[in-house]
């Protein structure tokens, strides 16, 4: 009887087998169809700017594709999720998605998509400051692209590799890769890639402080965007050109171009670029000492970054806002902003910007006179910057350590740090950094009464600043040279240099620097016992210190005025 029943069961299963197969097929097709429906809805929502809602649809689609083991569509959705996280600056999550997609493409034997996945992983590692991983994945992608003969993708990967080499201070290799990529773009007649590469060449030369070359490339990119009728691209080029005019101290021109770019980004609905333009405008106002205008633009950009979920942009702006409060003489608030920015960079996994923020925090401690905390922050920043190969941050931190040692009156150690910074800037090839380090060395030599050495390095710094057209650095060095001539009692030269510094600083609209020059001139007249002229300048300094609400400077100036009046009315 049992045998008979088992036979019936076996026969029924055999008869029903086609129905089970059909049912599984129908179920699989329904799941696939449902998944694709969510993908289409996700694309639509992205187009409408509703990225958070789109993410929900992509995640639902991912779950459906995983259930039926549809590797092709699973990998596709993982890529889309990665793109969203990347656009928000959530690089760790983006990397997680891309790394899940990569083995699926390998399982499918799709080498085109495997190379694209490796390229994206390399880009994210670069954004996270993981330069070794960025190089490894980008080189792997490049090998595949060359085997496949995919010249356009090869050009894009060469561009990413160039960025990594530039960040590591290997400028020669970076430039060679960019030129190779540009040749590919022109060979393939890919105007979009060509304009992107020309734009990157502009960034490359800007980082090296070679502003005339940078402008040349950004203007070429603008011409290509105009030719292609690429409105958004025109906005990017205008923004880049404006930023260079800002670096050159040509502020009205910079603001004009950046505002044109801002209007374009509003027109095309690119909220991320809109935020970037607002940050750049704020930065130009910042450089001029127009801090309330800078804050207004930073706050607008912050709202956009939070709206679109760009946590990297949000953290960058928090750093900028902290710096503005610092310049406004508020030494307590900036640390809160820096700490918030640092926490965001930690969440994102962005080591390079963690180092930058630690450097900013160290500067606050230095201003508070908490030199132990300042050195601890700078040293931590230095370790991270060295680890990720961020040579520019490393050089900047070394200069700041020199400044701390100057305050601690450990002048020999300060000089050592500035010399290390100079060597780093020379390795990178950044001339503006070299000028800053030389300026720092000049200050120390002056305090060590090594007047010949001070004169030599300050003159070098001045020559570089004038070559680059960096008027802010030029004015700083002129003022320091004026103080040097004052010490060695060459008063005519001292006045000449400090008055030239003051003229430049007034042109730049930098009230803080203007105040410093006015005090310097007042001191020179005081040294010569020309008390009436000295009083005139110190009264100007008093008015500016009150305007800026610099109470500590105001107290110092008032004490000097008292001393001058004693001489005048003896």
XYZ file of C-alpha atoms in Angstrom:
570
model
C 0.000 0.000 0.000
C 2.809 2.399 0.970
C 4.663 1.589 -2.240
C 1.484 2.262 -4.198
C 1.026 5.696 -2.536
C 4.643 6.668 -3.159
C 4.240 5.771 -6.805
C 1.129 7.976 -7.054
C 2.996 10.868 -5.336
C 5.930 10.481 -7.714
C 3.597 10.457 -10.728
C 1.753 13.556 -9.503
C 5.019 15.425 -8.937
C 6.146 14.478 -12.428
C 2.817 15.695 -13.871
C 2.908 18.941 -11.852
C 6.593 19.688 -12.597
C 5.825 21.869 -15.650
C 3.327 23.828 -13.581
C 5.942 24.468 -10.830
C 8.422 25.571 -13.509
C 5.822 27.897 -15.051
C 4.911 29.250 -11.612
C 8.576 30.002 -10.831
C 8.968 31.614 -14.236
C 5.856 33.754 -13.719
C 7.010 34.686 -10.181
C 10.480 35.574 -11.471
C 9.041 37.635 -14.311
C 6.684 39.458 -11.935
C 9.565 40.250 -9.587
C 11.732 41.399 -12.505
C 8.907 43.509 -13.906
C 8.213 45.002 -10.477
C 11.899 45.745 -10.031
C 12.158 47.480 -13.401
C 9.050 49.496 -12.571
C 10.746 50.773 -9.408
C 13.918 51.519 -11.389
C 11.957 53.589 -13.924
C 10.210 55.441 -11.106
C 13.616 56.045 -9.464
C 14.980 57.567 -12.682
C 11.907 59.813 -12.956
C 12.246 61.000 -9.347
C 15.948 61.755 -9.889
C 14.995 63.901 -12.854
C 12.520 65.750 -10.637
C 15.212 66.366 -8.036
C 13.648 63.969 -5.505
C 16.747 61.879 -4.901
C 15.775 60.631 -1.441
C 12.516 59.201 -2.797
C 14.419 57.746 -5.763
C 16.730 55.921 -3.343
C 13.719 54.183 -1.772
C 12.621 52.905 -5.187
C 16.129 51.739 -6.096
C 16.437 49.874 -2.796
C 13.045 48.195 -3.367
C 14.121 47.180 -6.872
C 17.413 45.830 -5.477
C 15.556 43.615 -3.004
C 13.349 42.186 -5.793
C 16.301 41.468 -8.115
C 18.250 39.820 -5.280
C 15.289 37.487 -4.548
C 15.299 36.094 -8.087
C 19.137 36.250 -8.407
C 18.972 38.564 -11.397
C 22.639 39.591 -11.241
C 22.524 41.894 -14.247
C 19.788 44.143 -12.875
C 21.066 43.835 -9.296
C 24.445 45.227 -10.364
C 22.774 47.962 -12.411
C 20.726 49.133 -9.400
C 23.747 48.966 -7.094
C 25.516 51.316 -9.509
C 22.589 53.765 -9.412
C 22.536 53.687 -5.605
C 26.295 54.288 -5.606
C 25.856 57.278 -7.925
C 23.284 58.811 -5.578
C 25.466 58.401 -2.501
C 28.442 59.774 -4.434
C 26.478 62.886 -5.481
C 25.619 63.466 -1.807
C 29.238 63.157 -0.727
C 28.474 59.949 1.199
C 31.506 58.236 -0.260
C 31.745 55.277 2.115
C 28.202 54.185 1.218
C 28.878 54.808 -2.473
C 32.001 52.647 -2.268
C 30.022 49.863 -0.566
C 27.506 49.785 -3.458
C 30.154 49.848 -6.180
C 32.141 47.078 -4.494
C 29.015 44.881 -4.360
C 28.383 45.463 -8.072
C 31.956 44.594 -9.150
C 31.878 40.796 -8.423
C 28.460 40.567 -10.126
C 29.888 42.029 -13.345
C 32.760 39.547 -13.090
C 30.291 36.681 -12.566
C 28.410 37.825 -15.673
C 31.690 38.085 -17.615
C 30.878 41.686 -18.571
C 34.343 43.227 -18.821
C 33.067 46.606 -20.049
C 31.010 47.108 -16.916
C 33.761 45.598 -14.771
C 36.182 48.274 -16.021
C 33.583 50.994 -15.406
C 33.049 49.680 -11.875
C 36.798 49.691 -11.173
C 37.014 53.265 -12.501
C 34.196 54.396 -10.179
C 35.763 52.656 -7.196
C 39.030 54.457 -7.980
C 37.225 57.831 -8.101
C 35.580 57.201 -4.717
C 38.833 56.091 -3.095
C 40.395 59.346 -4.331
C 37.514 61.349 -2.818
C 38.089 59.507 0.466
C 41.809 60.271 0.374
C 42.738 56.585 -0.094
C 45.327 57.245 -2.764
C 46.939 53.793 -2.900
C 43.545 52.149 -3.457
C 42.628 54.851 -5.979
C 45.796 54.129 -7.958
C 45.346 50.349 -7.770
C 41.732 50.333 -8.998
C 42.315 52.996 -11.649
C 45.339 51.144 -13.067
C 43.310 47.898 -13.141
C 40.492 49.711 -14.972
C 43.019 51.184 -17.412
C 44.423 47.742 -18.298
C 40.931 46.411 -19.049
C 39.993 49.480 -21.102
C 43.149 49.146 -23.194
C 42.475 45.425 -23.779
C 38.927 46.266 -24.856
C 40.022 49.226 -26.984
C 37.686 51.551 -25.053
C 39.525 54.807 -25.731
C 36.927 57.167 -24.216
C 36.897 55.310 -20.877
C 40.692 55.159 -21.032
C 40.769 58.968 -21.289
C 38.515 59.308 -18.226
C 40.637 56.915 -16.177
C 43.844 58.715 -17.155
C 42.192 61.903 -15.881
C 41.455 60.302 -12.517
C 44.995 58.946 -12.266
C 46.332 62.431 -12.985
C 44.336 63.819 -10.047
C 45.829 61.198 -7.727
C 49.387 61.923 -8.864
C 48.820 65.663 -8.502
C 47.504 65.183 -4.957
C 50.646 63.171 -4.169
C 52.807 66.023 -5.441
C 53.926 64.081 -8.553
C 53.102 66.948 -10.882
C 55.185 65.797 -13.857
C 53.407 62.412 -14.037
C 50.039 64.121 -13.558
C 50.620 66.523 -16.442
C 51.791 63.710 -18.756
C 48.614 61.706 -18.033
C 46.350 64.703 -18.632
C 48.052 65.428 -21.952
C 47.684 61.758 -22.986
C 43.986 61.844 -22.080
C 43.504 65.100 -24.014
C 45.112 63.523 -27.097
C 42.623 60.612 -26.855
C 39.656 62.999 -26.565
C 40.752 64.900 -29.677
C 41.504 61.677 -31.557
C 37.988 60.386 -30.740
C 36.441 63.809 -31.443
C 34.701 63.680 -28.087
C 34.113 67.380 -27.455
C 32.554 66.768 -24.039
C 35.565 64.816 -22.769
C 37.923 67.320 -24.389
C 36.263 70.254 -22.603
C 36.364 68.326 -19.290
C 40.075 67.639 -19.742
C 40.899 71.209 -20.730
C 39.016 72.286 -17.611
C 41.095 69.824 -15.539
C 44.287 71.223 -17.067
C 43.124 74.616 -15.823
C 42.656 73.204 -12.307
C 46.096 71.604 -12.536
C 47.835 74.899 -13.292
C 45.725 76.750 -10.742
C 46.912 74.356 -8.019
C 50.474 75.197 -9.090
C 49.602 78.932 -8.837
C 50.285 79.316 -12.584
C 47.224 81.485 -13.028
C 47.847 82.761 -16.562
C 48.063 79.175 -17.881
C 45.056 78.174 -15.797
C 43.019 81.047 -17.293
C 44.121 80.064 -20.793
C 42.767 76.519 -20.377
C 39.523 77.554 -18.657
C 38.840 80.041 -21.475
C 39.444 77.270 -24.037
C 36.951 75.096 -22.130
C 34.426 77.965 -22.194
C 34.798 78.280 -25.975
C 34.117 74.549 -26.390
C 31.051 74.741 -24.137
C 29.749 77.668 -26.205
C 30.399 75.702 -29.396
C 28.544 72.670 -27.982
C 25.752 74.901 -26.605
C 26.426 73.303 -23.233
C 24.820 75.814 -20.862
C 25.810 73.973 -17.666
C 29.392 73.628 -18.937
C 29.518 77.364 -19.593
C 28.521 77.921 -15.977
C 31.343 75.650 -14.767
C 33.938 77.492 -16.877
C 32.693 80.931 -15.799
C 32.871 79.774 -12.182
C 36.456 78.547 -12.635
C 37.566 81.736 -14.383
C 35.913 83.806 -11.653
C 37.696 81.831 -8.919
C 41.085 82.560 -10.553
C 40.324 86.287 -10.757
C 39.522 86.048 -7.043
C 42.897 84.383 -6.335
C 44.572 87.228 -8.261
C 42.795 89.825 -6.127
C 40.675 91.004 -9.092
C 37.546 90.901 -6.980
C 34.939 92.884 -9.008
C 35.663 90.737 -12.092
C 35.538 87.581 -9.963
C 32.154 88.461 -8.437
C 30.704 89.361 -11.859
C 31.693 86.016 -13.413
C 30.672 83.951 -10.386
C 27.240 85.580 -10.306
C 26.811 84.835 -14.026
C 27.662 81.196 -13.274
C 25.201 81.167 -10.361
C 22.359 82.339 -12.612
C 23.175 79.613 -15.143
C 23.074 76.887 -12.463
C 19.727 78.224 -11.226
C 18.459 78.220 -14.829
C 19.437 74.582 -15.474
C 18.317 73.478 -12.004
C 21.704 72.170 -10.902
C 21.435 72.651 -7.134
C 24.851 71.161 -6.348
C 26.618 73.561 -8.743
C 24.491 76.414 -7.394
C 25.856 75.668 -3.924
C 29.432 75.616 -5.278
C 28.943 79.007 -6.964
C 27.586 80.467 -3.717
C 30.619 79.089 -1.838
C 32.984 80.684 -4.397
C 31.200 84.051 -4.146
C 31.364 83.834 -0.366
C 35.077 83.067 -0.595
C 35.757 86.209 -2.654
C 33.845 88.360 -0.149
C 35.794 86.569 2.584
C 39.133 87.507 0.975
C 38.083 91.174 0.902
C 37.090 91.165 4.564
C 33.385 91.555 3.703
C 32.499 88.909 6.220
C 28.752 89.476 6.558
C 28.351 89.113 2.771
C 30.515 85.983 2.887
C 28.385 84.506 5.697
C 25.172 85.213 3.798
C 26.365 83.258 0.753
C 27.813 80.413 2.837
C 24.513 80.055 4.713
C 22.574 79.879 1.424
C 24.963 77.200 0.146
C 24.642 75.291 3.441
C 20.858 75.118 3.082
C 21.187 73.695 -0.444
C 23.776 71.081 0.607
C 21.518 69.931 3.430
C 18.528 69.896 1.093
C 20.253 67.650 -1.469
C 22.053 65.579 1.180
C 25.570 66.674 0.172
C 27.346 65.992 3.455
C 30.805 66.648 2.039
C 29.709 70.073 0.794
C 27.991 70.732 4.114
C 31.196 69.959 6.040
C 33.278 72.176 3.721
C 30.901 75.107 4.257
C 30.946 74.602 8.035
C 34.742 74.967 7.841
C 34.317 78.204 5.851
C 31.735 79.616 8.279
C 34.066 78.822 11.168
C 36.858 80.759 9.451
C 34.587 83.807 8.920
C 33.667 83.907 12.619
C 37.375 83.743 13.360
C 38.068 86.783 11.182
C 35.191 88.601 12.890
C 37.161 88.263 16.119
C 34.886 85.531 17.520
C 37.351 82.913 18.755
C 34.821 80.679 20.546
C 32.250 79.900 17.817
C 34.626 78.644 15.062
C 35.689 75.569 17.038
C 32.051 74.406 17.191
C 31.782 74.634 13.396
C 35.114 72.867 12.895
C 34.133 70.062 15.264
C 30.811 69.590 13.431
C 32.660 69.550 10.083
C 35.200 67.066 11.438
C 32.423 64.706 12.621
C 30.844 64.815 9.147
C 34.156 64.095 7.421
C 34.655 61.160 9.795
C 31.199 59.777 8.920
C 31.953 60.145 5.222
C 35.394 58.628 5.698
C 37.168 61.601 4.080
C 40.648 61.468 5.643
C 42.111 64.293 3.566
C 39.510 66.804 4.770
C 39.787 65.477 8.318
C 43.418 66.621 8.196
C 42.360 70.034 6.828
C 39.799 70.466 9.619
C 42.258 69.403 12.323
C 44.598 72.061 10.923
C 41.794 74.636 11.319
C 41.115 73.471 14.879
C 44.814 73.800 15.684
C 44.691 77.405 14.491
C 41.877 78.141 16.965
C 43.836 76.642 19.862
C 46.831 78.715 18.778
C 44.755 81.900 18.895
C 43.463 80.941 22.335
C 47.039 80.538 23.485
C 46.434 76.823 24.118
C 49.647 75.847 22.394
C 49.714 72.256 23.678
C 46.292 71.574 22.123
C 47.323 73.441 18.979
C 50.427 71.305 18.528
C 48.400 68.116 19.214
C 45.856 69.043 16.498
C 48.565 69.992 14.012
C 50.524 66.791 14.693
C 47.385 64.643 14.211
C 46.650 66.511 10.972
C 50.236 65.915 9.860
C 50.003 62.160 10.492
C 46.768 61.860 8.474
C 48.025 64.090 5.645
C 51.222 62.023 5.395
C 49.229 58.781 5.454
C 46.964 59.769 2.548
C 49.716 61.610 0.664
C 48.024 65.029 0.875
C 51.270 66.964 0.398
C 49.643 70.400 0.212
C 47.888 69.912 3.584
C 51.114 68.519 5.028
C 53.021 71.631 3.905
C 50.312 73.938 5.275
C 50.412 72.197 8.678
C 54.211 72.445 8.815
C 53.950 76.205 8.260
C 51.366 76.438 11.064
C 53.613 74.476 13.422
C 56.260 77.072 12.617
C 53.836 79.829 13.633
C 53.097 78.080 16.979
C 56.800 77.717 17.708
C 57.194 81.420 16.906
C 54.583 82.234 19.578
C 56.418 79.932 22.001
C 59.613 81.821 21.099
C 61.255 78.583 20.032
C 62.601 80.292 16.925
C 65.022 77.586 15.823
C 62.287 74.953 15.786
C 59.960 77.412 14.015
C 62.603 77.934 11.331
C 62.981 74.154 10.906
C 59.221 73.742 10.334
C 59.093 76.569 7.775
C 62.073 75.035 5.941
C 60.321 71.638 5.870
C 57.195 73.355 4.530
C 59.267 75.093 1.842
C 60.773 71.755 0.749
C 57.280 70.213 0.546
C 55.918 73.140 -1.505
C 58.937 72.871 -3.820
C 58.312 69.119 -4.296
C 54.693 69.809 -5.190
C 55.667 72.738 -7.385
C 53.239 75.186 -5.730
C 54.840 78.609 -5.897
C 52.288 80.400 -3.699
C 53.069 77.909 -0.912
C 56.779 78.551 -1.395
C 56.133 82.286 -0.986
C 54.222 81.623 2.276
C 57.012 79.443 3.718
C 59.695 81.979 2.734
C 57.631 84.720 4.380
C 57.450 82.625 7.581
C 61.217 82.108 7.485
C 61.711 85.861 7.013
C 59.685 86.611 10.154
C 61.795 84.162 12.176
C 65.118 85.431 10.835
C 64.013 88.962 11.793
C 63.314 87.811 15.370
C 66.666 86.028 15.478
C 68.287 89.317 14.362
C 69.610 87.540 11.230
C 68.829 90.573 9.111
C 70.698 89.568 5.963
C 68.958 86.165 5.850
C 65.589 87.792 6.597
C 66.069 90.272 3.744
C 67.085 87.486 1.340
C 64.090 85.177 1.923
C 61.563 88.038 2.103
C 62.809 89.342 -1.239
C 62.389 85.832 -2.693
C 58.844 85.675 -1.309
C 58.069 89.115 -2.750
C 59.388 88.152 -6.199
C 57.217 84.992 -6.311
C 54.088 86.873 -5.162
C 54.612 89.525 -7.832
C 55.277 86.880 -10.481
C 51.997 85.144 -9.582
C 50.070 88.394 -9.219
C 49.074 87.441 -5.659
C 48.662 90.928 -4.234
C 47.590 89.784 -0.783
C 50.836 87.827 -0.261
C 52.770 90.692 -1.842
C 51.331 93.165 0.675
C 52.156 90.860 3.633
C 55.778 90.554 2.518
C 56.108 94.288 1.820
C 54.878 95.028 5.334
C 57.359 92.573 6.876
C 60.193 94.101 4.836
C 59.116 97.496 6.143
C 59.417 96.212 9.715
C 62.870 94.825 8.898
C 64.072 98.184 7.523
C 62.627 99.878 10.613
C 64.683 97.623 12.917
C 67.902 98.364 11.024
C 66.950 102.080 11.078
C 66.546 102.511 7.323
C 63.399 104.532 7.946
C 62.825 105.812 4.406
C 62.788 102.264 3.039
C 60.657 101.151 5.970
C 58.002 103.785 5.225
C 58.169 103.121 1.496
C 57.476 99.396 1.925
C 54.772 99.740 4.577
C 52.979 102.488 2.623
C 53.080 100.324 -0.510
C 51.630 97.445 1.552
C 48.889 99.764 2.843
C 48.045 100.939 -0.693
C 47.655 97.334 -1.868
C 45.607 96.344 1.167
C 43.220 99.252 0.639
C 42.784 98.168 -2.984
C 42.046 94.629 -1.827
C 39.585 95.897 0.777
C 41.167 93.779 3.512
C 40.496 95.803 6.663
C 42.442 93.511 9.017
C 45.605 93.698 6.915
C 45.041 97.445 6.405
C 44.964 97.852 10.198
C 48.302 96.024 10.501
C 49.976 98.319 7.941
C 48.607 101.461 9.587
C 50.005 100.322 12.944
C 53.352 99.534 11.281
C 53.576 103.039 9.773
C 52.595 104.559 13.114
C 55.412 102.583 14.757
C 57.976 103.778 12.187
C 57.072 107.434 12.812
C 57.192 106.782 16.571
C 60.696 105.314 16.251
C 61.787 108.514 14.508
C 60.140 110.601 17.264
C 57.730 112.076 14.706
C 54.885 111.884 17.211
C 52.257 113.950 15.364
C 52.438 111.716 12.276
C 52.517 108.636 14.509
C 49.358 109.811 16.338
C 47.580 110.381 13.032
C 48.107 106.742 11.984
C 47.282 105.290 15.385
C 43.988 107.215 15.421
C 43.172 105.618 12.072
C 44.065 102.236 13.583
C 41.762 102.960 16.544
C 38.824 103.746 14.238
C 39.294 100.509 12.240
C 39.745 98.352 15.367
C 36.452 99.732 16.701
C 34.754 99.198 13.341
C 35.927 95.563 13.341
C 35.134 95.220 17.069
C 38.670 94.034 17.811
C 38.746 94.872 21.511
C 42.258 93.491 22.122
C 43.692 95.582 19.255
C 41.714 98.613 20.435
C 43.222 98.288 23.942
C 46.740 98.012 22.510
C 46.255 101.042 20.242
C 44.800 103.133 23.075
C 47.854 102.408 25.241
C 50.159 103.470 22.396
C 48.154 106.674 21.886
C 48.590 107.441 25.594
C 52.352 107.050 25.200
C 52.390 109.304 22.131
C 50.375 111.982 23.947
C 52.880 111.928 26.804
C 55.624 112.806 24.315
C 53.497 115.445 22.577
C 52.552 117.304 25.740
C 55.811 117.100 27.659
